[in-house]
């Protein structure tokens, strides 16, 4: 059958054509239909549907394809080998599969795929494996849950973070004094910039944790801790008391950029104690993403 079909409900401007071929025997049968549609200005794309049915329904297949201009081959954009899906009424430039038990993907001409519900499932077993990764130029695909889109991210931005740790020797702190702690315990003292921890990769300081062990606890006056970046930048970590054997300070709200080649020290500023702690040692961890 060749002719013009009138699908006027909600779509009155479209002219549609359909060709159907049927062949059957006493034991099985098959049919195929091919159609396309254009609007009144002949500018919007059409599509086709072909369906094959045999005596065994599981052997049937449904193909849906579109093409942009006359004379080009039709590409399959969706193939269902088995099962059933319902195609709700859409414009010719929109394709959607509505089935609550399957992932839902929709798309429009020129916009790529849009994730409409569940995360898109892709079988990666048949893909070519990349063995020479370049973190500065290669990308990976991610699903942005807040935007509902699939985006690309450069591999260099997928770092899981790195921690830098320093420790002091055991010493008796004086009142109202600045101490600088790094990765070499035996040079802990009051002179800055000689106990550096260098940063090999740029990132953002996200958290700092400082632990004090006080051999003899002092009084309850409060001291302050900062992280020193290079010579002149000081970022407040918080305050701490040394009035028990073990005291701890943690700050997970730090958001400070650092660059490759910068160096760090912990600066501890002591108060005027009524009773000074003695045999004090401290360790710290700086987490950078």
Short mmCIF file of C-alpha atoms in Angstrom, two decimals:
data_model
loop_
_atom_site.label_atom_id
_atom_site.label_comp_id
_atom_site.label_asym_id
_atom_site.label_seq_id
_atom_site.Cartn_x
_atom_site.Cartn_y
_atom_site.Cartn_z
CA UNK A 1 0.00 0.00 0.00
CA UNK A 2 1.38 3.35 -0.99
CA UNK A 3 -0.45 6.57 -0.25
CA UNK A 4 -0.95 9.58 1.94
CA UNK A 5 -2.09 8.88 5.49
CA UNK A 6 -3.94 11.53 7.50
CA UNK A 7 -2.66 11.71 11.09
CA UNK A 8 -4.34 14.97 11.84
CA UNK A 9 -4.97 14.69 15.60
CA UNK A 10 -2.70 17.21 17.27
CA UNK A 11 -0.48 17.26 14.22
CA UNK A 12 -2.57 18.74 11.39
CA UNK A 13 0.29 20.24 9.38
CA UNK A 14 2.05 16.96 8.66
CA UNK A 15 1.83 14.99 5.41
CA UNK A 16 2.74 11.35 5.97
CA UNK A 17 3.50 8.53 3.57
CA UNK A 18 3.61 4.81 4.29
CA UNK A 19 4.59 1.77 2.24
CA UNK A 20 3.71 -1.73 3.50
CA UNK A 21 4.95 -5.10 2.21
CA UNK A 22 3.51 -8.40 3.51
CA UNK A 23 4.55 -12.00 2.94
CA UNK A 24 3.26 -15.10 4.71
CA UNK A 25 2.91 -18.87 4.53
CA UNK A 26 0.78 -21.32 6.48
CA UNK A 27 3.43 -21.59 9.22
CA UNK A 28 4.82 -18.13 9.62
CA UNK A 29 4.51 -14.60 8.32
CA UNK A 30 6.21 -11.28 8.18
CA UNK A 31 5.33 -7.70 7.41
CA UNK A 32 7.26 -4.50 7.05
CA UNK A 33 6.21 -0.89 6.78
CA UNK A 34 8.28 2.11 5.91
CA UNK A 35 7.05 5.66 6.29
CA UNK A 36 8.20 9.23 6.49
CA UNK A 37 6.65 12.59 7.24
CA UNK A 38 7.32 16.22 6.45
CA UNK A 39 5.63 19.42 7.51
CA UNK A 40 4.02 21.92 5.15
CA UNK A 41 7.33 23.75 4.61
CA UNK A 42 9.22 20.50 3.95
CA UNK A 43 11.84 21.46 6.56
CA UNK A 44 11.25 19.12 9.52
CA UNK A 45 12.57 15.59 9.41
CA UNK A 46 10.43 12.47 9.26
CA UNK A 47 11.09 8.88 10.22
CA UNK A 48 10.18 5.31 9.57
CA UNK A 49 9.06 2.25 11.51
CA UNK A 50 9.58 -1.33 10.34
CA UNK A 51 8.18 -4.34 12.18
CA UNK A 52 8.89 -8.03 11.58
CA UNK A 53 6.62 -10.67 13.08
CA UNK A 54 7.15 -14.44 12.84
CA UNK A 55 5.38 -17.47 14.26
CA UNK A 56 7.65 -17.10 17.29
CA UNK A 57 6.97 -13.60 18.71
CA UNK A 58 10.38 -13.48 20.40
CA UNK A 59 12.00 -13.29 16.97
CA UNK A 60 10.26 -10.06 16.12
CA UNK A 61 12.09 -6.76 16.05
CA UNK A 62 11.16 -3.09 16.05
CA UNK A 63 13.39 -0.46 14.44
CA UNK A 64 12.95 3.29 14.49
CA UNK A 65 15.13 5.62 12.43
CA UNK A 66 15.31 9.14 11.07
CA UNK A 67 17.17 10.92 8.30
CA UNK A 68 17.72 14.60 7.63
CA UNK A 69 17.58 14.91 3.84
CA UNK A 70 16.37 13.03 0.80
CA UNK A 71 18.75 10.53 -0.71
CA UNK A 72 20.61 9.62 2.47
CA UNK A 73 20.38 6.25 4.13
CA UNK A 74 18.18 5.82 7.17
CA UNK A 75 20.04 5.15 10.42
CA UNK A 76 18.67 3.04 13.24
CA UNK A 77 18.58 5.12 16.40
CA UNK A 78 16.57 2.68 18.48
CA UNK A 79 16.23 -1.10 18.18
CA UNK A 80 14.08 -3.33 20.40
CA UNK A 81 14.91 -7.01 19.94
CA UNK A 82 12.27 -8.24 22.35
CA UNK A 83 9.84 -7.07 24.97
CA UNK A 84 7.46 -4.18 24.61
CA UNK A 85 7.69 -0.40 24.89
CA UNK A 86 5.04 2.27 24.36
CA UNK A 87 5.74 5.30 22.17
CA UNK A 88 3.73 8.23 23.45
CA UNK A 89 2.76 10.87 20.93
CA UNK A 90 5.70 13.22 20.23
CA UNK A 91 6.81 15.59 17.48
CA UNK A 92 8.83 13.99 14.70
CA UNK A 93 12.08 15.48 16.01
CA UNK A 94 11.71 13.90 19.43
CA UNK A 95 12.28 10.26 20.32
CA UNK A 96 11.35 8.76 23.67
CA UNK A 97 10.85 5.36 25.22
CA UNK A 98 8.36 5.25 28.09
CA UNK A 99 8.72 2.12 30.16
CA UNK A 100 9.07 2.30 33.93
CA UNK A 101 11.15 -0.88 34.04
CA UNK A 102 13.81 0.45 31.66
CA UNK A 103 16.10 3.44 31.48
CA UNK A 104 14.51 6.44 29.76
CA UNK A 105 16.43 8.44 27.21
CA UNK A 106 15.07 11.24 25.05
CA UNK A 107 16.67 13.52 22.52
CA UNK A 108 16.00 16.28 20.00
CA UNK A 109 17.68 17.09 16.72
CA UNK A 110 21.11 18.65 17.29
CA UNK A 111 20.93 18.47 21.09
CA UNK A 112 22.35 15.01 21.70
CA UNK A 113 20.90 12.67 24.29
CA UNK A 114 19.11 13.99 27.36
CA UNK A 115 18.83 11.78 30.43
CA UNK A 116 15.20 11.87 31.54
CA UNK A 117 15.14 9.42 34.44
CA UNK A 118 17.49 6.64 35.51
CA UNK A 119 21.21 6.75 34.83
CA UNK A 120 21.95 5.72 31.25
CA UNK A 121 23.14 2.12 31.11
CA UNK A 122 25.97 1.41 28.68
CA UNK A 123 27.60 -1.95 28.06
CA UNK A 124 31.32 -1.10 28.04
CA UNK A 125 32.60 -4.62 27.40
CA UNK A 126 32.86 -4.04 23.66
CA UNK A 127 34.61 -0.66 23.88
CA UNK A 128 38.27 -0.19 23.02
CA UNK A 129 40.44 0.03 26.13
CA UNK A 130 42.56 3.18 26.50
CA UNK A 131 45.95 2.25 27.98
CA UNK A 132 47.79 5.55 27.48
CA UNK A 133 45.84 8.00 29.63
CA UNK A 134 46.66 11.69 29.48
CA UNK A 135 45.27 13.43 32.57
CA UNK A 136 45.72 16.87 30.98
CA UNK A 137 43.78 16.18 27.77
CA UNK A 138 41.58 13.09 28.23
CA UNK A 139 37.99 13.32 29.44
CA UNK A 140 35.51 10.99 31.13
CA UNK A 141 31.71 11.17 31.10
CA UNK A 142 29.80 11.87 34.32
CA UNK A 143 26.13 12.27 35.22
CA UNK A 144 25.35 15.65 36.79
CA UNK A 145 22.48 14.77 39.14
CA UNK A 146 21.55 18.39 39.84
CA UNK A 147 21.22 19.29 36.15
CA UNK A 148 20.07 15.88 34.87
CA UNK A 149 22.69 15.91 32.11
CA UNK A 150 25.65 13.84 31.00
CA UNK A 151 28.77 16.02 30.96
CA UNK A 152 32.49 15.58 30.34
CA UNK A 153 35.19 16.17 32.96
CA UNK A 154 38.93 16.40 32.37
CA UNK A 155 40.78 13.61 34.17
CA UNK A 156 43.05 16.10 35.92
CA UNK A 157 39.99 17.30 37.87
CA UNK A 158 39.18 13.84 39.24
CA UNK A 159 41.92 13.72 41.87
CA UNK A 160 40.81 12.01 45.07
CA UNK A 161 43.04 14.28 47.13
CA UNK A 162 46.32 13.90 48.96
CA UNK A 163 47.33 14.32 52.61
CA UNK A 164 50.51 15.92 53.94
CA UNK A 165 51.66 15.13 57.45
CA UNK A 166 54.09 16.81 59.82
CA UNK A 167 55.26 16.17 63.38
CA UNK A 168 57.19 18.03 66.07
CA UNK A 169 59.80 16.87 68.52
CA UNK A 170 59.02 16.90 72.24
CA UNK A 171 59.57 20.31 73.82
CA UNK A 172 58.47 22.63 76.61
CA UNK A 173 56.58 25.57 75.08
CA UNK A 174 57.05 29.09 76.42
CA UNK A 175 54.37 31.74 76.94
CA UNK A 176 53.23 33.96 74.02
CA UNK A 177 55.53 32.34 71.47
CA UNK A 178 55.13 31.27 67.84
CA UNK A 179 56.28 27.75 66.99
CA UNK A 180 56.60 26.44 63.42
CA UNK A 181 56.15 22.74 62.75
CA UNK A 182 56.91 20.82 59.57
CA UNK A 183 58.12 17.41 58.52
CA UNK A 184 61.49 17.40 60.28
CA UNK A 185 60.86 16.99 64.03
CA UNK A 186 64.26 17.96 65.40
CA UNK A 187 64.14 21.51 64.02
CA UNK A 188 60.78 22.47 65.51
CA UNK A 189 61.24 25.96 66.90
CA UNK A 190 60.44 29.63 66.69
CA UNK A 191 62.13 30.36 63.35
CA UNK A 192 59.79 30.22 60.33
CA UNK A 193 60.54 28.86 56.84
CA UNK A 194 63.12 26.24 57.84
CA UNK A 195 60.72 23.28 58.29
CA UNK A 196 58.86 23.33 54.98
CA UNK A 197 56.58 20.78 53.33
CA UNK A 198 56.47 21.43 49.58
CA UNK A 199 53.36 20.87 47.48
CA UNK A 200 53.99 18.86 44.26
CA UNK A 201 50.56 19.47 42.69
CA UNK A 202 48.20 22.46 42.73
CA UNK A 203 44.92 22.04 44.58
CA UNK A 204 42.68 23.33 47.35
CA UNK A 205 43.26 22.85 51.07
CA UNK A 206 40.04 21.33 52.38
CA UNK A 207 40.85 20.24 55.94
CA UNK A 208 43.51 20.46 58.65
CA UNK A 209 43.77 18.25 61.75
CA UNK A 210 46.17 18.93 64.64
CA UNK A 211 46.80 16.59 67.59
CA UNK A 212 48.67 17.52 70.79
CA UNK A 213 50.17 15.11 73.29
CA UNK A 214 50.93 16.93 76.55
CA UNK A 215 53.24 14.96 78.82
CA UNK A 216 52.19 17.24 81.65
CA UNK A 217 48.93 19.10 81.11
CA UNK A 218 48.85 22.85 81.52
CA UNK A 219 46.15 25.31 82.55
CA UNK A 220 43.08 26.01 80.38
CA UNK A 221 44.20 29.11 78.47
CA UNK A 222 43.56 28.92 74.73
CA UNK A 223 46.24 28.83 72.04
CA UNK A 224 45.72 29.30 68.28
CA UNK A 225 46.81 27.29 65.25
CA UNK A 226 47.29 28.55 61.69
CA UNK A 227 48.58 27.00 58.51
CA UNK A 228 51.32 29.08 56.92
CA UNK A 229 51.53 29.09 53.12
CA UNK A 230 54.95 30.25 51.94
CA UNK A 231 56.27 33.19 53.97
CA UNK A 232 53.36 35.59 54.34
CA UNK A 233 49.99 33.80 54.03
CA UNK A 234 48.36 32.57 57.23
CA UNK A 235 45.05 30.67 57.27
CA UNK A 236 43.36 30.26 60.65
CA UNK A 237 42.67 26.66 61.65
CA UNK A 238 41.20 27.29 65.11
CA UNK A 239 41.96 27.32 68.82
CA UNK A 240 42.91 24.58 71.26
CA UNK A 241 43.64 24.06 74.96
CA UNK A 242 46.50 22.01 76.39
CA UNK A 243 44.85 21.22 79.71
CA UNK A 244 44.69 17.43 79.31
CA UNK A 245 47.00 14.69 78.12
CA UNK A 246 45.51 14.59 74.61
CA UNK A 247 43.91 17.56 72.85
CA UNK A 248 42.72 17.82 69.27
CA UNK A 249 41.77 20.46 66.72
CA UNK A 250 40.11 19.83 63.36
CA UNK A 251 38.79 22.17 60.68
CA UNK A 252 37.03 20.73 57.60
CA UNK A 253 35.79 24.10 56.33
CA UNK A 254 39.05 25.41 54.92
CA UNK A 255 38.87 26.29 51.23
CA UNK A 256 42.22 27.76 50.24
CA UNK A 257 43.94 27.35 46.87
CA UNK A 258 47.61 26.38 46.75
CA UNK A 259 49.92 26.02 43.78
CA UNK A 260 52.59 23.55 42.82
CA UNK A 261 55.82 24.66 44.50
CA UNK A 262 54.16 26.36 47.48
CA UNK A 263 55.26 25.17 50.91
CA UNK A 264 53.45 24.73 54.22
CA UNK A 265 54.18 24.98 57.92
CA UNK A 266 51.93 24.84 60.97
CA UNK A 267 52.14 27.92 63.18
CA UNK A 268 51.20 27.41 66.83
CA UNK A 269 50.82 30.58 68.94
CA UNK A 270 50.88 29.92 72.67
CA UNK A 271 49.03 31.96 75.33
CA UNK A 272 50.24 33.27 78.67
CA UNK A 273 49.63 30.13 80.72
CA UNK A 274 49.13 30.07 84.45
CA UNK A 275 50.68 26.61 84.31
CA UNK A 276 52.65 25.72 81.21
CA UNK A 277 52.28 22.24 79.70
CA UNK A 278 55.53 20.33 79.37
CA UNK A 279 56.88 17.54 77.19
CA UNK A 280 54.51 18.61 74.42
CA UNK A 281 54.57 17.05 70.95
CA UNK A 282 52.14 17.58 68.11
CA UNK A 283 51.31 16.11 64.72
CA UNK A 284 49.14 17.44 61.93
CA UNK A 285 47.55 16.40 58.63
CA UNK A 286 46.69 18.77 55.76
CA UNK A 287 44.23 17.41 53.16
CA UNK A 288 44.37 18.91 49.64
CA UNK A 289 42.13 18.16 46.66
#
